[in-house]
Short mmCIF file of C-alpha atoms and ligand atoms in Angstrom, two decimals:
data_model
loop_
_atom_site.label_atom_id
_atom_site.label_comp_id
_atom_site.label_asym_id
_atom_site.label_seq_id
_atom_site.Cartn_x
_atom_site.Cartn_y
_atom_site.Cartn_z
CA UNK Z 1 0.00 0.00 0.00
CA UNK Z 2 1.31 3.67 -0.59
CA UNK Z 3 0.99 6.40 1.78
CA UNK Z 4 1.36 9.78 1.05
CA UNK Z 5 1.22 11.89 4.49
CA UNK Z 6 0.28 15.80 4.01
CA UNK Z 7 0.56 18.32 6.27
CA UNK Z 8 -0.07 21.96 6.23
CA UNK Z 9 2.43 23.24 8.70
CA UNK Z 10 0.80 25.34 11.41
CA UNK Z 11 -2.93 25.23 10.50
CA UNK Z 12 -4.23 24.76 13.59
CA UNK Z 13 -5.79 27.89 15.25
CA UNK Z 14 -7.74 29.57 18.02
CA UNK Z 15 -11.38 30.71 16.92
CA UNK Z 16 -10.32 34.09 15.44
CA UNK Z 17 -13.08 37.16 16.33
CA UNK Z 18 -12.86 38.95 12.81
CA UNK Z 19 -13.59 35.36 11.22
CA UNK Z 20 -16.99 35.19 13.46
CA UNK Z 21 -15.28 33.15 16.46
CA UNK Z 22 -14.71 30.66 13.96
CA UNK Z 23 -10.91 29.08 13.33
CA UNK Z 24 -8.72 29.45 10.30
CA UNK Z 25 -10.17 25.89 9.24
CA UNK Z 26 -13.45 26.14 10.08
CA UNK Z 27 -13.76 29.64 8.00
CA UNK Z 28 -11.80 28.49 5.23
CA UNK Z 29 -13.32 26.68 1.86
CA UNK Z 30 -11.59 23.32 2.57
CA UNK Z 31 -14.13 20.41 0.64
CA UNK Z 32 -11.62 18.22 -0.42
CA UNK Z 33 -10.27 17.78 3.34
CA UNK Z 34 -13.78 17.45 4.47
CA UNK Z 35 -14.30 14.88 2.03
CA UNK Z 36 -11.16 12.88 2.92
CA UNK Z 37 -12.31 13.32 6.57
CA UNK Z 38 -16.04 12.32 5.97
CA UNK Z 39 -14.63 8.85 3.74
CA UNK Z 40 -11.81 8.19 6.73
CA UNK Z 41 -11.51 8.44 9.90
CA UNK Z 42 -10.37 12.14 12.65
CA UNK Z 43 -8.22 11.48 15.45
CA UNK Z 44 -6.68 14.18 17.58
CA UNK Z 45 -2.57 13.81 17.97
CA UNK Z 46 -0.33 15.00 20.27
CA UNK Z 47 2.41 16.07 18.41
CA UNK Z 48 4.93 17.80 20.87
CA UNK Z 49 6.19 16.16 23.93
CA UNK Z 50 5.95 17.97 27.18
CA UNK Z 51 9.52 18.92 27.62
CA UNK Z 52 10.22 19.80 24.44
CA UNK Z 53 9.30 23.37 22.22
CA UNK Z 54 6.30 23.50 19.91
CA UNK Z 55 8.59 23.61 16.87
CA UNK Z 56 7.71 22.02 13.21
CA UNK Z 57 11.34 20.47 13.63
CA UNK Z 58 9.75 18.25 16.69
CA UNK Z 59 6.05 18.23 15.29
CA UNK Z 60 7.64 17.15 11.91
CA UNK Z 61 9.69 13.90 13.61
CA UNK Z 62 6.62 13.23 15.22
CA UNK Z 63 4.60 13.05 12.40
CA UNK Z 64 7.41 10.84 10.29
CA UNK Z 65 6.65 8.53 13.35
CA UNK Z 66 9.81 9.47 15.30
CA UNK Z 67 10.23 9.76 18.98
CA UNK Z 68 11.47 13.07 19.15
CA UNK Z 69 12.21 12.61 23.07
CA UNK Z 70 14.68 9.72 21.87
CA UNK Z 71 16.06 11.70 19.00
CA UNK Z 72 16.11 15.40 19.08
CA UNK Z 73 19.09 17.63 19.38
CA UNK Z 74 17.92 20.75 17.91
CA UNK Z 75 16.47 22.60 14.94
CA UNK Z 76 19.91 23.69 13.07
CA UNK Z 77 21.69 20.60 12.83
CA UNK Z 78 18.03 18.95 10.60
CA UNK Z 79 18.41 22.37 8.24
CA UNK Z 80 21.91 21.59 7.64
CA UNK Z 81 21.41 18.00 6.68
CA UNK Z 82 18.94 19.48 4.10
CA UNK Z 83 21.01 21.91 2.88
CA UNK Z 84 23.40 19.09 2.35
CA UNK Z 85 25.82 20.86 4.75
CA UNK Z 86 27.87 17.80 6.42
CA UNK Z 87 28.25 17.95 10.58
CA UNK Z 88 31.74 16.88 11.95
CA UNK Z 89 31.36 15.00 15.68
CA UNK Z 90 32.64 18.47 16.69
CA UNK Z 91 30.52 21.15 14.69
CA UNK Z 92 27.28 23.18 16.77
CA UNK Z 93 24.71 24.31 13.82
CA UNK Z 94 23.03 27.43 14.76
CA UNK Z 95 19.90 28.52 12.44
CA UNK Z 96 21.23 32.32 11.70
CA UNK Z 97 18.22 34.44 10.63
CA UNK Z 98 18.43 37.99 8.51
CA UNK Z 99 15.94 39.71 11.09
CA UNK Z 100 14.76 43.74 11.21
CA UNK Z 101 14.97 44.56 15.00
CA UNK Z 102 13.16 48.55 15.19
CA UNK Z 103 13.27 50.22 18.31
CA UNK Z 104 15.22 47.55 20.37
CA UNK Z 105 12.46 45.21 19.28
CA UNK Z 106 12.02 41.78 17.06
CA UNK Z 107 10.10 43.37 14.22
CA UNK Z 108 10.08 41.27 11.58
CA UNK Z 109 11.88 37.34 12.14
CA UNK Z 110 11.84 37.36 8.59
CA UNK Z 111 13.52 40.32 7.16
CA UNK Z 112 10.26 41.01 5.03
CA UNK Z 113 10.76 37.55 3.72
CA UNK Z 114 13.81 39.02 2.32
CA UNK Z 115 14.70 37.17 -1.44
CA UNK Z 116 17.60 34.36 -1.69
CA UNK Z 117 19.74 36.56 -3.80
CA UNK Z 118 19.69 39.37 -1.99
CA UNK Z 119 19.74 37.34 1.81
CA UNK Z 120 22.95 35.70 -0.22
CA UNK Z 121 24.48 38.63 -0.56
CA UNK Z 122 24.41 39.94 2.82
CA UNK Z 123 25.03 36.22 4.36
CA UNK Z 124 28.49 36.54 2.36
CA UNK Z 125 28.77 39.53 3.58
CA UNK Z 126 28.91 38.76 7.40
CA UNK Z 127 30.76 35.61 6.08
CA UNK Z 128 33.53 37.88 4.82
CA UNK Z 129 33.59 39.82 8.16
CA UNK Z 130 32.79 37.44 10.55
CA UNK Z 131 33.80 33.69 9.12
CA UNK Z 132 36.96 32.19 10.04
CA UNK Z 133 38.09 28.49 9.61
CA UNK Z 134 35.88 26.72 11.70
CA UNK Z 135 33.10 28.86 11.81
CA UNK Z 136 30.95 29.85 8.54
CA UNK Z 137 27.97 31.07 7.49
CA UNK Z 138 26.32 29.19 4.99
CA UNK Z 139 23.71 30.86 2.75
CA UNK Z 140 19.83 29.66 2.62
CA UNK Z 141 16.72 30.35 1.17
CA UNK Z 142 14.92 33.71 1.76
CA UNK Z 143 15.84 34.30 5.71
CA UNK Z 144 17.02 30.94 6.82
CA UNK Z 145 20.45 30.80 6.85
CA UNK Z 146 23.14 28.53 8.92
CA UNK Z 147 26.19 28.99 11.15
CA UNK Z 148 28.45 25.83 11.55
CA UNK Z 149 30.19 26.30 14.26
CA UNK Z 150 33.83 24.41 15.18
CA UNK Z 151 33.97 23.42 19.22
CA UNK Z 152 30.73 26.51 19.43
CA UNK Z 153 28.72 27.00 22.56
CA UNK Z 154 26.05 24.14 22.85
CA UNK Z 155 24.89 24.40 25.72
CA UNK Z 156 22.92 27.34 26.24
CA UNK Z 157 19.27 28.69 26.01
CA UNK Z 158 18.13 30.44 22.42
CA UNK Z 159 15.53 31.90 21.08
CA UNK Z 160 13.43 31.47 17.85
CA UNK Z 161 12.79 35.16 16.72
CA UNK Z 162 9.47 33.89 15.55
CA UNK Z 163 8.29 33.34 18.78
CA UNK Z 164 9.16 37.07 20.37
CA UNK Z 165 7.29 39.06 17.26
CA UNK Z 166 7.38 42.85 18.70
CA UNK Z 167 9.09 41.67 21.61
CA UNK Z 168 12.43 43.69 23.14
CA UNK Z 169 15.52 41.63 22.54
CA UNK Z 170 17.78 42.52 25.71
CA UNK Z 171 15.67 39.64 27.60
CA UNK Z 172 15.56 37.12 24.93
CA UNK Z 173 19.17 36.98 24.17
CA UNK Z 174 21.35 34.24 24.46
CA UNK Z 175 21.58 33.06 27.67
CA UNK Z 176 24.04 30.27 29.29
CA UNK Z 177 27.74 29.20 29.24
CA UNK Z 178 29.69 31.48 26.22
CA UNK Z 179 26.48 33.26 26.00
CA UNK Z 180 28.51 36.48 25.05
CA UNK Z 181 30.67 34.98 22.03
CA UNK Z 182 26.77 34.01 20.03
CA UNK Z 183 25.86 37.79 20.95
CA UNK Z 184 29.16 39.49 19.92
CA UNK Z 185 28.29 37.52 16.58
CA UNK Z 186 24.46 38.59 16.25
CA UNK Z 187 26.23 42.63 17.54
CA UNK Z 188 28.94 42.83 14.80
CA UNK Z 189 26.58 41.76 12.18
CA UNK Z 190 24.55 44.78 12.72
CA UNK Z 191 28.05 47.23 11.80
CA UNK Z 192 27.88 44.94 8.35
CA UNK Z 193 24.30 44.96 7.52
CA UNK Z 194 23.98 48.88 8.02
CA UNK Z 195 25.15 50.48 5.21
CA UNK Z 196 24.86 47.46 2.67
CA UNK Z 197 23.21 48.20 -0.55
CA UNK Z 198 20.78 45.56 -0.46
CA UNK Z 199 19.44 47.03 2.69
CA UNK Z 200 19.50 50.97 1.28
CA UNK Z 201 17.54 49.39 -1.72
CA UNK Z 202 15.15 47.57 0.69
CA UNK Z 203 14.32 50.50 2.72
CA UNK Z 204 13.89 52.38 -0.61
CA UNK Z 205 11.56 50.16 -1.97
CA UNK Z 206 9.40 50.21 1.57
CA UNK Z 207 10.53 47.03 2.65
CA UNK Z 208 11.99 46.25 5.76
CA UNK Z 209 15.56 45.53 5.83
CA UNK Z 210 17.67 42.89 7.45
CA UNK Z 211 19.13 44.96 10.21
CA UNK Z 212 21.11 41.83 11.84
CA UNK Z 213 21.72 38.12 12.20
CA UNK Z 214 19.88 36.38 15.05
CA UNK Z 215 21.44 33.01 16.15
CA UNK Z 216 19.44 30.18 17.57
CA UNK Z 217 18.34 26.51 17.32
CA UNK Z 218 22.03 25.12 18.25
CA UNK Z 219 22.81 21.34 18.85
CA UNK Z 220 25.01 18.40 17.56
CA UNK Z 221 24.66 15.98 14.18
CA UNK Z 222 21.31 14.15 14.74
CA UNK Z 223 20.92 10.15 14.10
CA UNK Z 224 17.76 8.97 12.64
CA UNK Z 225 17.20 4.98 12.17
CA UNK Z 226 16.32 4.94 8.27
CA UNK Z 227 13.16 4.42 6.94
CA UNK Z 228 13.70 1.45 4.90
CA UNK Z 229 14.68 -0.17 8.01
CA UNK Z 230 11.99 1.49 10.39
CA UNK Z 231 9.27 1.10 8.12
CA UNK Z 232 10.17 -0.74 5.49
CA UNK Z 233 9.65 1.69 2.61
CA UNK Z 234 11.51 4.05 0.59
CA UNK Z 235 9.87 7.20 -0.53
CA UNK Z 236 10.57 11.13 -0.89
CA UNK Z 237 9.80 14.42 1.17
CA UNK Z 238 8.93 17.31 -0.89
CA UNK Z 239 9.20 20.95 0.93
CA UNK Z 240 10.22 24.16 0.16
CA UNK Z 241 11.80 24.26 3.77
CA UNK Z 242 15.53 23.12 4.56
CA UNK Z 243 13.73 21.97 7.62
CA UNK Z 244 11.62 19.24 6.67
CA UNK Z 245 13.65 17.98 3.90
CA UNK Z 246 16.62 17.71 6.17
CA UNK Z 247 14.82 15.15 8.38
CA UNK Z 248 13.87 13.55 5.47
CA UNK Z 249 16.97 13.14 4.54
CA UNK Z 250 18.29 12.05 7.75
CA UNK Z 251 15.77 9.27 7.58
CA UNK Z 252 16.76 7.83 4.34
CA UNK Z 253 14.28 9.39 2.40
CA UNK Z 254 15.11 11.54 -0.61
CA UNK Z 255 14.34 14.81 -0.46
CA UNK Z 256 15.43 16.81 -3.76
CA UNK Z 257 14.83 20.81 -3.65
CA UNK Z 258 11.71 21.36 -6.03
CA UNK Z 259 12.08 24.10 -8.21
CA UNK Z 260 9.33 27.27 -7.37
CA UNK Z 261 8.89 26.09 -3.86
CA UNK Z 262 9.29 28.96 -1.54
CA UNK Z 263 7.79 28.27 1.62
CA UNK Z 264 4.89 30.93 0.91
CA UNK Z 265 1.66 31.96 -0.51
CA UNK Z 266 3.74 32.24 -4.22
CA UNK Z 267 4.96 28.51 -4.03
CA UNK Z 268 4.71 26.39 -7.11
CA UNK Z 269 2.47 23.38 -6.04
CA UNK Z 270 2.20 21.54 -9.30
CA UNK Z 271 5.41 21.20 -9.02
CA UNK Z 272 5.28 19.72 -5.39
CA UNK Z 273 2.09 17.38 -6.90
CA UNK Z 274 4.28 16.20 -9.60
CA UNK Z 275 7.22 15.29 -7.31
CA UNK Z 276 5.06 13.44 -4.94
CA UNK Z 277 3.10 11.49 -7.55
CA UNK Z 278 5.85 10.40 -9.67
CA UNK Z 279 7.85 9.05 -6.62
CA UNK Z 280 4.50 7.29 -5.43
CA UNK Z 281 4.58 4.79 -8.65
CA UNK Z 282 7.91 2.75 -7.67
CA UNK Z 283 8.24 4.21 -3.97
CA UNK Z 284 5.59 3.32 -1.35
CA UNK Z 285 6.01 6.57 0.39
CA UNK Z 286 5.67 10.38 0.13
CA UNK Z 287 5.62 13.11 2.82
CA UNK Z 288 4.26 16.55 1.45
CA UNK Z 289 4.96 19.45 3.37
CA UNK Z 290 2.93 23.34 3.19
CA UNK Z 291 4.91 25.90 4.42
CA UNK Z 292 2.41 28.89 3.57
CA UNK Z 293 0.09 28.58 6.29
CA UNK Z 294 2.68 28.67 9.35
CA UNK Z 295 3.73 31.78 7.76
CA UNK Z 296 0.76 33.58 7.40
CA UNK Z 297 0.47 32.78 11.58
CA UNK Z 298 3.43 34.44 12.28
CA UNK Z 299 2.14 37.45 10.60
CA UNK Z 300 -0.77 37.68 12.24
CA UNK Z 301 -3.19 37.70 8.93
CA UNK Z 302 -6.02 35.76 9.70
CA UNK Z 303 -7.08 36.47 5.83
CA UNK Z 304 -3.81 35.11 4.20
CA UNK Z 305 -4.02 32.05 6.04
CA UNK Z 306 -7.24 30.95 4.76
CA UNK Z 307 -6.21 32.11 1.40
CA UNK Z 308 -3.00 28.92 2.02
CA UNK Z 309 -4.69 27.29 3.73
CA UNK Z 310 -7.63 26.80 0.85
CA UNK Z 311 -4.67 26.57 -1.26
CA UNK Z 312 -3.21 23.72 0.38
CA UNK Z 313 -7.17 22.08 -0.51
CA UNK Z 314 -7.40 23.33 -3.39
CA UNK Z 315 -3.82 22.30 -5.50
CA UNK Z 316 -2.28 19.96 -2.95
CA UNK Z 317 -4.79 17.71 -1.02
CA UNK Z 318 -7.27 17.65 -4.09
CA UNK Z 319 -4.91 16.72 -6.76
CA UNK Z 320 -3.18 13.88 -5.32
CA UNK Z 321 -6.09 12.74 -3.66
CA UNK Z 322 -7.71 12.36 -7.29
CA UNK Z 323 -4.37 10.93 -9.31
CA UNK Z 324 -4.14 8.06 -6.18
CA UNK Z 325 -7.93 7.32 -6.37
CA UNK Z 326 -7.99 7.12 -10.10
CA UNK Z 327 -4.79 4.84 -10.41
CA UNK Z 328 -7.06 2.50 -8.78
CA UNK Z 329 -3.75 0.39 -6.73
CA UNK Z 330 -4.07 1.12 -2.95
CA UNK Z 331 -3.53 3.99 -1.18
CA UNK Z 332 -3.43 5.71 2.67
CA UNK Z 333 -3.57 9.23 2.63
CA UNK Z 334 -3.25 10.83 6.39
CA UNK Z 335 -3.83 14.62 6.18
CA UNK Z 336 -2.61 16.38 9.21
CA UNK Z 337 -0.68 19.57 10.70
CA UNK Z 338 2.15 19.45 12.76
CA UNK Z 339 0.88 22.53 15.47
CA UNK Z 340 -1.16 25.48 15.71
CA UNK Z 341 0.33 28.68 14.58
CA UNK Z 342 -2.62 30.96 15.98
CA UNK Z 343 -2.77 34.16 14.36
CA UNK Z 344 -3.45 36.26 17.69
CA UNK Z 345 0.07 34.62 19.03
CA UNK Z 346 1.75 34.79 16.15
CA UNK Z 347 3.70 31.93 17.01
CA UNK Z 348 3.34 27.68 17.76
CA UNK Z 349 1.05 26.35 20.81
CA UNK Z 350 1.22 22.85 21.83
CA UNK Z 351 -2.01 21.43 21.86
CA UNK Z 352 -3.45 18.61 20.45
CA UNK Z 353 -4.17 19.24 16.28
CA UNK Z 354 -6.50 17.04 14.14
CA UNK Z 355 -5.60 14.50 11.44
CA UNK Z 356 -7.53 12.23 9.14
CA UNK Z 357 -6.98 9.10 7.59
CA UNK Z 358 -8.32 7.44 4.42
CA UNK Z 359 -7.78 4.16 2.83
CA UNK Z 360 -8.64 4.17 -0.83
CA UNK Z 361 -9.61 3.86 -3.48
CA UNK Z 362 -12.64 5.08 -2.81
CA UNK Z 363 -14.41 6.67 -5.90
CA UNK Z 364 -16.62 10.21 -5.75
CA UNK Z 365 -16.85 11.13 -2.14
CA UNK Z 366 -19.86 13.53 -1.93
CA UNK Z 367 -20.39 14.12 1.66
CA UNK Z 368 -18.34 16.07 4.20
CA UNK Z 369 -17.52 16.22 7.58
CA UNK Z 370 -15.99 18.55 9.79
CA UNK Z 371 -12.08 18.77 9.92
CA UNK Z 372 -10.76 21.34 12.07
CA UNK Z 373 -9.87 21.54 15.86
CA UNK Z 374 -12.81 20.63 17.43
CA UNK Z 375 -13.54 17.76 15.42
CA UNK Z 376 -13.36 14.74 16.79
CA UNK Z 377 -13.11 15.90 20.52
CA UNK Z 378 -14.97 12.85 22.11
CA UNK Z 379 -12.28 10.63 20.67
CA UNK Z 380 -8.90 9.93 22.98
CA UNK Z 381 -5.98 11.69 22.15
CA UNK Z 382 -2.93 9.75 20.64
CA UNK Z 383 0.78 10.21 20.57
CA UNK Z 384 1.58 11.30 17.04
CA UNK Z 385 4.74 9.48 16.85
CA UNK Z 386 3.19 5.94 17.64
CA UNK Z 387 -0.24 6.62 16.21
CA UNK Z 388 1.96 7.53 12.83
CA UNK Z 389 4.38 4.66 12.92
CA UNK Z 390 1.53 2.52 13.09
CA UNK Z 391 0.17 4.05 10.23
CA UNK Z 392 3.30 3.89 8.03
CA UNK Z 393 4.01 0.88 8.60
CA UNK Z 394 0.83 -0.78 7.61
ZN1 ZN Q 401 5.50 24.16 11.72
#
């Protein structure tokens, strides 16, 4: 049996007032996931473990069916591994963002989701001033960037500029042993970024400039048992996001980059289809990841996240749905999230998000049911990690 797991990262919500107290999902045209949820079956998962952040990095393992309790060791060391950056036994990956701090404060995490080319630019740049052998800044996509960092501090408390939107920095700065050689980092970078030309264009065009680097999301290499092993099957990850095609990757899954995918509302999702379907006829597997809707929570636009997220319905769920049903072999398809991104936080919660599962084929589906995250409330909740392994494996 194939199964093709998608998730729209960070759909979950709160009920949002300006959408009549209803949530992102419940407001939004979704048919296609009510269909699949009326023809299968809701549960409710627990995707983040109690001692751990409410990050897609976690929520992601969890939902590839790994313990991330057991396996874990930060966010930066899963973007290098998709980025294809290598981690010696003694290297620290930091995530390095291109931020605009305004006042003291974390205005944008994003840098106005500042463009690779020009966010390459600067990143050499600080590279230029800053890198040395055995520390370097490797270049991204749009605002994600990466510091690999020789003997670096570890062990010490970061934070994910996402989470402290309009926030003052002073008390969310690195804190912990070597705390001051990450900030003297993140402080220089501001004397570089100043006067660049990218940034003079930026602020000339009305758009907000990347004012600094912000360093977080440190740890060691991570180990992930491989899938073929775990599971049994061999399959691909398609994302925009060095994030979730670095895990892939570190479980033995291909994850090639897929040309147009940007992690936003402008993303090229036939392209994303295409990827997934054609690995689905000799792989049994296929993990497709949204990026858009996360996004739009950290903004705060309640209106551009039901525009991705009836995107994600519309040209992701929908078309795969219909080339698996109409190829007629069988086919799982779990739809699910890996957290809430609620538009009044602006940032991830932890609570428990729906998914659905269908077995197919299953024809015309004509009737829906609800999917969003009240939906199946009478039912237990599950670990995502175990309730997903169970269903991978099949
Ligand atoms: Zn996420």
């Amino acid at each position: 049996m194939k199964v093709v797991v998608l998730v729209g990262d960070g759909m979950g919500d709160y009920p949002v007032p300006s959408l009549g107290n209803r949530t992102i999902l419940q407001a939004a045209r979704i048919p296609h996931m009510r269909r699949l949820a009326a023809a299968g079956t809701i549960v409710r998962l627990q995707t983040v473990p109690p001692e751990l952040p409410p990050g897609s990095d976690v929520a992601n393992l969890s939902l590839l069916g790994y313990d991330p309790s057991a396996h874990y060791s930060g966010r930066a060391p899963i973007e290098a591994a998709g980025a294809g950056i290598p981690l010696g036994p003694r290297d620290v990956a930091y995530r390095c963002n291109l931020v605009t701090v305004a006042n003291g404060a974390m205005k944008d995490y994003s840098a106005g989701h500042i463009e690779t080319a020009e966010a390459h630019e600067l990143i050499a740049a600080v590279q230029k001033a800053l890198g040395r052998p055995g520390l370097s800044f490797w270049g991204g996509v749009s605002y994600r960037h990466l510091l690999i960092w020789e003997d670096g501090p570890g062990d010490l408390l970061t934070q994910p500029p996402h989470e402290i939107a309009d926030q003052p920095l002073d008390p969310h700065l690195p804190q912990g042993f070597r705390h001051d050689e990450v900030r003297r980092l993140m402080d220089e970078s501001r004397e570089i970024l100043r006067n660049h030309p990218v940034n003079q264009a930026r602020i000339a065009a009305g758009k907000n400039p990347a004012t600094q680097i912000w360093l977080w999301g440190q740890g060691r290499a991570l180990r992930l048992p491989p899938y073929q092993e775990k599971f049994n099957r061999t399959g691909i990850v398609v994302s925009a996001v060095d994030l979730v095609r670095g895990l892939g990757i570190l479980a033995g899954l291909r994850a090639p980059s897929i040309p147009g995918a940007t992690g936003f509302l402008d993303t090229n999702c036939e392209n994303k289809v295409a990827a997934a379907l054609d690995a689905l006829r000799d792989d049994s597997f296929a993990y497709v990841h949204f990026e858009a809707p996360d996004e739009c929570g950290h903004m705060g636009r309640a209106d551009l996240k039901v525009q991705a997220v009836e995107m994600f319905d519309e040209r992701i769920v929908a078309p795969i749905w219909r080339a698996l049903d109409s190829r007629g072999e069988p086919y799982r398809i779990i739809l699910a999230m890996d957290h809430r991104t609620p538009v009044s936080k602006k940032g991830h919660t932890r609570e428990p998000v729906p998914a659905a599962v269908l077995d197919g084929p299953v024809g015309n589906v004509t009737t829906m049911a609800d999917f969003d995250e009240f939906a199946g409330e009478t039912f237990p909740i599950r670990i995502a990690h175990e309730w997903m392994a169970e269903h991978i494996q099949c």
